[in-house]
Coordinates of C-alpha atoms in Angstrom, one line a residue:
M729 CA 0.0 0.0 0.0
K730 CA 2.8 2.4 0.8
K731 CA 4.4 1.9 -2.6
L732 CA 1.0 2.4 -4.3
N733 CA 0.6 5.6 -2.3
E734 CA 4.0 6.8 -3.5
A735 CA 3.2 5.9 -7.1
V736 CA -0.1 7.9 -6.9
E737 CA 1.7 10.9 -5.4
R738 CA 4.3 10.8 -8.1
F739 CA 1.7 10.4 -10.8
C740 CA -0.3 13.4 -9.5
A741 CA 2.9 15.5 -9.3
L742 CA 4.0 14.6 -12.9
H743 CA 0.6 15.1 -14.4
P744 CA -1.0 18.2 -12.8
R745 CA -3.2 18.9 -15.8
L746 CA -5.1 15.5 -15.8
G747 CA -7.4 16.6 -13.0
I748 CA -11.0 17.8 -13.6
P749 CA -11.4 21.1 -11.8
G750 CA -14.8 21.2 -10.0
L751 CA -15.4 17.5 -10.6
M752 CA -18.1 17.4 -7.9
R753 CA -20.1 20.1 -9.6
Y754 CA -20.5 17.9 -12.6
I755 CA -21.3 14.8 -10.5
V756 CA -23.9 16.6 -8.4
G757 CA -25.4 18.4 -11.5
A758 CA -25.7 15.0 -13.3
N759 CA -27.4 13.4 -10.3
A760 CA -29.9 16.2 -10.2
V761 CA -30.6 16.1 -14.0
I762 CA -30.9 12.3 -14.0
Y763 CA -33.3 12.4 -11.1
L764 CA -35.5 14.8 -13.0
L765 CA -35.3 12.5 -16.1
S766 CA -36.2 9.5 -14.0
L767 CA -39.5 11.1 -13.0
F768 CA -40.6 10.9 -16.7
A769 CA -38.8 7.6 -17.5
R770 CA -40.8 4.3 -17.7
G771 CA -40.8 2.7 -14.3
G772 CA -39.4 5.9 -12.8
S773 CA -35.7 4.9 -13.3
L774 CA -32.9 4.7 -15.9
N775 CA -31.8 1.1 -15.4
F776 CA -29.4 1.1 -18.4
L777 CA -27.1 3.4 -16.4
C778 CA -26.7 1.2 -13.3
M779 CA -23.7 -1.0 -12.6
D780 CA -25.1 -4.5 -13.5
P781 CA -22.2 -7.0 -13.6
A782 CA -24.0 -9.4 -16.0
S783 CA -24.8 -6.6 -18.4
V784 CA -21.2 -5.4 -18.3
L785 CA -19.9 -8.8 -19.2
R786 CA -22.3 -8.8 -22.2
G787 CA -20.5 -5.7 -23.5
E788 CA -22.4 -2.8 -21.9
L789 CA -19.2 -1.2 -20.6
W790 CA -20.6 2.3 -20.0
R791 CA -22.2 1.0 -16.8
I792 CA -18.7 0.9 -15.2
V793 CA -18.8 4.7 -14.8
T794 CA -22.4 5.8 -15.4
Y795 CA -23.8 4.3 -12.2
V796 CA -22.3 7.1 -10.1
L797 CA -24.6 9.5 -11.9
L798 CA -27.7 7.8 -10.5
P799 CA -29.2 9.5 -7.4
T800 CA -29.5 7.3 -4.3
N801 CA -32.6 9.0 -3.0
G802 CA -35.1 11.6 -3.9
G803 CA -37.0 14.7 -2.7
I804 CA -35.5 16.8 0.1
F805 CA -33.1 14.0 1.0
L806 CA -31.6 14.2 -2.4
V807 CA -31.0 17.9 -2.0
I808 CA -29.4 17.4 1.4
S809 CA -27.2 14.5 0.2
L810 CA -26.1 16.4 -3.0
F811 CA -25.2 19.5 -1.0
F812 CA -23.3 17.4 1.6
Y813 CA -21.2 15.4 -0.8
Y814 CA -20.6 18.5 -2.9
W815 CA -19.2 20.2 0.2
L816 CA -17.0 17.2 0.9
G817 CA -15.7 16.9 -2.6
E818 CA -14.9 20.7 -2.9
S819 CA -13.1 20.6 0.5
L820 CA -11.0 17.7 -0.5
E821 CA -10.2 19.2 -3.9
R822 CA -9.0 22.4 -2.2
L823 CA -6.9 20.3 0.1
W824 CA -5.4 17.9 -2.4
G825 CA -5.6 19.7 -5.7
S826 CA -7.7 18.8 -8.8
T827 CA -5.5 16.0 -10.0
K828 CA -5.3 14.0 -6.8
F829 CA -9.0 14.4 -6.0
T830 CA -9.9 13.3 -9.6
V831 CA -7.7 10.2 -9.2
Y832 CA -9.3 9.5 -5.8
Y833 CA -12.8 9.8 -7.2
V834 CA -12.2 7.9 -10.4
S835 CA -10.3 5.1 -8.6
G836 CA -13.2 4.7 -6.2
T837 CA -15.6 4.5 -9.2
L838 CA -13.5 1.8 -10.9
L839 CA -12.9 -0.2 -7.7
T840 CA -16.6 -0.3 -6.9
A841 CA -17.3 -1.6 -10.4
L842 CA -14.5 -4.2 -10.0
A843 CA -15.9 -5.2 -6.6
S844 CA -19.4 -5.7 -8.2
L845 CA -17.9 -7.9 -10.9
L846 CA -16.0 -10.0 -8.4
A847 CA -19.1 -10.4 -6.2
Y848 CA -21.0 -11.6 -9.3
L849 CA -18.2 -14.1 -10.3
I850 CA -17.9 -15.4 -6.8
D851 CA -21.5 -15.6 -5.7
G852 CA -23.1 -16.1 -9.1
I853 CA -25.7 -13.4 -8.4
S854 CA -25.8 -10.2 -10.3
V855 CA -26.6 -7.4 -7.8
P856 CA -26.9 -4.0 -9.6
V857 CA -25.3 -1.0 -8.0
Y858 CA -27.4 2.2 -8.2
G859 CA -25.5 5.4 -7.3
A860 CA -22.1 6.2 -5.9
V861 CA -22.7 4.7 -2.4
Y862 CA -19.2 3.3 -1.9
V863 CA -17.6 6.3 -3.7
N864 CA -19.4 8.7 -1.5
T865 CA -18.4 6.7 1.6
A866 CA -14.8 7.0 0.6
L867 CA -15.2 10.7 0.2
F868 CA -16.8 11.0 3.6
L869 CA -14.1 8.9 5.4
A870 CA -11.3 10.8 3.6
F871 CA -12.8 14.1 4.9
A872 CA -13.2 12.7 8.4
L873 CA -9.5 11.5 8.4
N874 CA -8.4 15.0 7.4
Y875 CA -10.8 16.9 9.6
P876 CA -11.8 14.6 12.4
D877 CA -13.1 17.4 14.7
A878 CA -15.1 19.2 12.0
M879 CA -18.8 19.5 13.1
V880 CA -21.7 18.6 10.9
N881 CA -25.4 19.0 11.8
I882 CA -27.4 15.9 11.0
Y883 CA -30.5 17.2 9.2
F884 CA -29.5 20.7 10.4
I885 CA -30.4 19.8 14.0
I886 CA -27.9 17.5 15.8
P887 CA -24.2 18.6 15.8
V888 CA -21.8 15.7 15.6
K889 CA -18.0 15.5 15.0
M890 CA -17.0 13.9 11.8
K891 CA -14.8 11.3 13.6
W892 CA -17.8 9.9 15.4
L893 CA -19.8 9.6 12.3
A894 CA -16.9 8.0 10.5
A895 CA -16.5 5.5 13.4
L896 CA -20.2 4.6 13.1
E897 CA -19.9 4.2 9.3
G898 CA -16.9 1.9 9.9
I899 CA -18.9 -0.2 12.3
L900 CA -21.8 -0.5 9.9
Y901 CA -19.6 -1.6 7.1
A902 CA -17.9 -4.2 9.3
L903 CA -21.3 -5.5 10.3
S904 CA -22.3 -5.8 6.6
V905 CA -19.1 -7.8 6.0
V906 CA -19.8 -10.1 8.9
T907 CA -23.4 -10.6 7.9
A908 CA -22.4 -11.5 4.3
I909 CA -19.8 -14.0 5.7
A910 CA -22.5 -15.5 8.0
A911 CA -24.7 -16.0 4.9
R912 CA -21.8 -17.5 3.0
M913 CA -22.0 -14.7 0.4
W914 CA -18.2 -14.3 0.0
G915 CA -18.4 -12.0 -2.9
Q916 CA -20.7 -9.6 -1.1
A917 CA -18.4 -9.7 1.9
L918 CA -15.5 -8.8 -0.3
M919 CA -17.3 -6.0 -2.1
P920 CA -17.0 -3.2 0.6
I921 CA -13.3 -4.0 1.1
V922 CA -12.4 -3.8 -2.6
A923 CA -14.6 -0.8 -3.2
L924 CA -12.8 1.2 -0.4
L925 CA -9.3 0.2 -1.3
N926 CA -8.5 3.7 -2.6
L927 CA -9.0 5.0 1.0
F928 CA -6.3 2.7 2.3
V929 CA -4.0 3.5 -0.6
F930 CA -4.3 7.3 -0.1
F931 CA -4.1 7.2 3.7
T932 CA -1.5 4.5 4.3
P933 CA 1.2 7.0 5.4
D934 CA -1.2 8.5 7.9
F935 CA -2.2 5.1 9.3
L936 CA 1.5 4.2 9.7
R937 CA 2.4 7.4 11.4
K938 CA -0.5 7.0 13.9
A939 CA 0.6 3.4 14.6
D940 CA 4.1 4.5 15.3
R941 CA 2.9 7.2 17.7
V942 CA 0.8 4.6 19.5
K943 CA 3.8 2.3 19.8
A944 CA 6.0 5.1 21.0
H945 CA 3.5 5.9 23.8
T946 CA 3.0 2.3 24.9
R947 CA 6.5 0.9 24.5
P948 CA 8.9 1.6 27.5
Q949 CA 11.8 3.7 26.4
A950 CA 15.1 1.8 26.0
V951 CA 17.7 3.6 28.0
Q952 CA 21.4 3.3 27.0
F953 CA 22.8 2.8 30.5
R954 CA 26.4 3.1 29.6
R955 CA 25.8 6.4 27.9
A956 CA 23.8 7.6 30.9
V957 CA 26.6 6.6 33.3
K958 CA 29.2 8.5 31.2
E959 CA 27.0 11.6 31.2
Q960 CA 26.8 11.5 35.0
Q961 CA 30.5 10.8 35.3
R962 CA 31.3 14.1 33.5
Q963 CA 29.9 15.9 36.5
K964 CA 32.5 16.7 39.2
G965 CA 32.6 15.0 42.5
Y966 CA 30.2 12.1 41.9
H967 CA 29.0 9.4 39.5
H968 CA 25.3 9.3 40.3
K969 CA 22.9 11.9 41.6
C970 CA 19.2 11.3 42.4
S971 CA 17.0 13.5 40.2
V972 CA 14.5 13.9 43.1
C973 CA 16.3 14.4 46.4
G974 CA 19.7 15.4 44.9
R975 CA 21.7 12.8 47.0
T976 CA 24.9 11.5 45.3
D977 CA 26.9 8.4 45.6
T978 CA 29.8 10.5 46.9
D979 CA 27.8 11.8 49.9
Y980 CA 26.0 8.5 50.4
P981 CA 28.3 5.6 49.3
D982 CA 26.0 2.9 50.6
L983 CA 23.0 4.2 48.7
Q984 CA 21.8 2.3 45.6
F985 CA 21.2 4.3 42.4
R986 CA 19.2 3.2 39.3
Y987 CA 18.1 4.7 35.9
C988 CA 14.4 4.8 35.0
S989 CA 13.5 3.3 31.6
K990 CA 10.1 5.1 31.5
C991 CA 11.5 8.6 31.8
A992 CA 12.4 10.6 28.7
G993 CA 16.1 11.1 28.6
Y994 CA 18.6 9.7 31.2
H995 CA 17.5 10.3 34.8
C996 CA 19.1 8.7 37.8
F997 CA 17.2 7.9 41.1
C998 CA 18.2 6.7 44.5
E999 CA 16.7 3.5 45.9
D1000 CA 14.1 5.6 47.7
H1001 CA 12.8 7.3 44.6
I1002 CA 13.3 4.8 41.7
F1003 CA 9.8 3.6 42.2
N1004 CA 8.4 6.8 43.7
H1005 CA 8.8 9.7 41.3
T1006 CA 7.0 11.5 38.5
H1007 CA 8.3 10.4 35.1
F1008 CA 10.1 13.0 33.0
T1009 CA 8.5 13.7 29.6
E1010 CA 9.9 15.5 26.6

């Protein structure tokens, strides 16, 4: 994943003109137009645009990308969702630049189509995909990872931080995978994982940095005792001095001195304070 992330960053840096500025405007606009068209279409929908794996394998390749243009709801909920995802997309584009955002959105679109095809080949059931559900989820989680403390009002009433909504979204997706596994629908269990792979590719460095920080806080600090002793020996008149009470091995030759492995740096303590002191931090 780390190498893929580096390849993506390098590609975006070398091809700055491949991005589509204002991509979310076109996506949101297309969703609104297609919703209006669906009101007049037979059966109230435009099924020839959805991602149907069986149809794609018969040669209807446009479905691989056109499914993201289908709205996932209607009425006032459509207006709210379009406004919300437009805001997410525009924010990420300002943060990343047009090229990186375009690559993220397009890769999510293609990965969802690939996940749908794999689910069909594994389970033998063609489940059409209507709308950019997984792509929008990837947008939402990307925004939450970049701005975890940003507030959003659910239906303009309940203020919630993005990180808590993202955690809830992650739990729901995990439950969908577990439910599919319990039903022995291996393809459906694999689908959310494949569809959201672009999230892991783009955020691998962030995940690794956070993991390193957690390890640094939980792992006891390894103290180089020989180096610590030499530092203390440079001081005149004694080899060891307690960092709490100030007693030295010169003044109290029978006193035992130790170094604390949990303190930041090299700090010596007498036998009375080695287990009774406040740890030094950087």
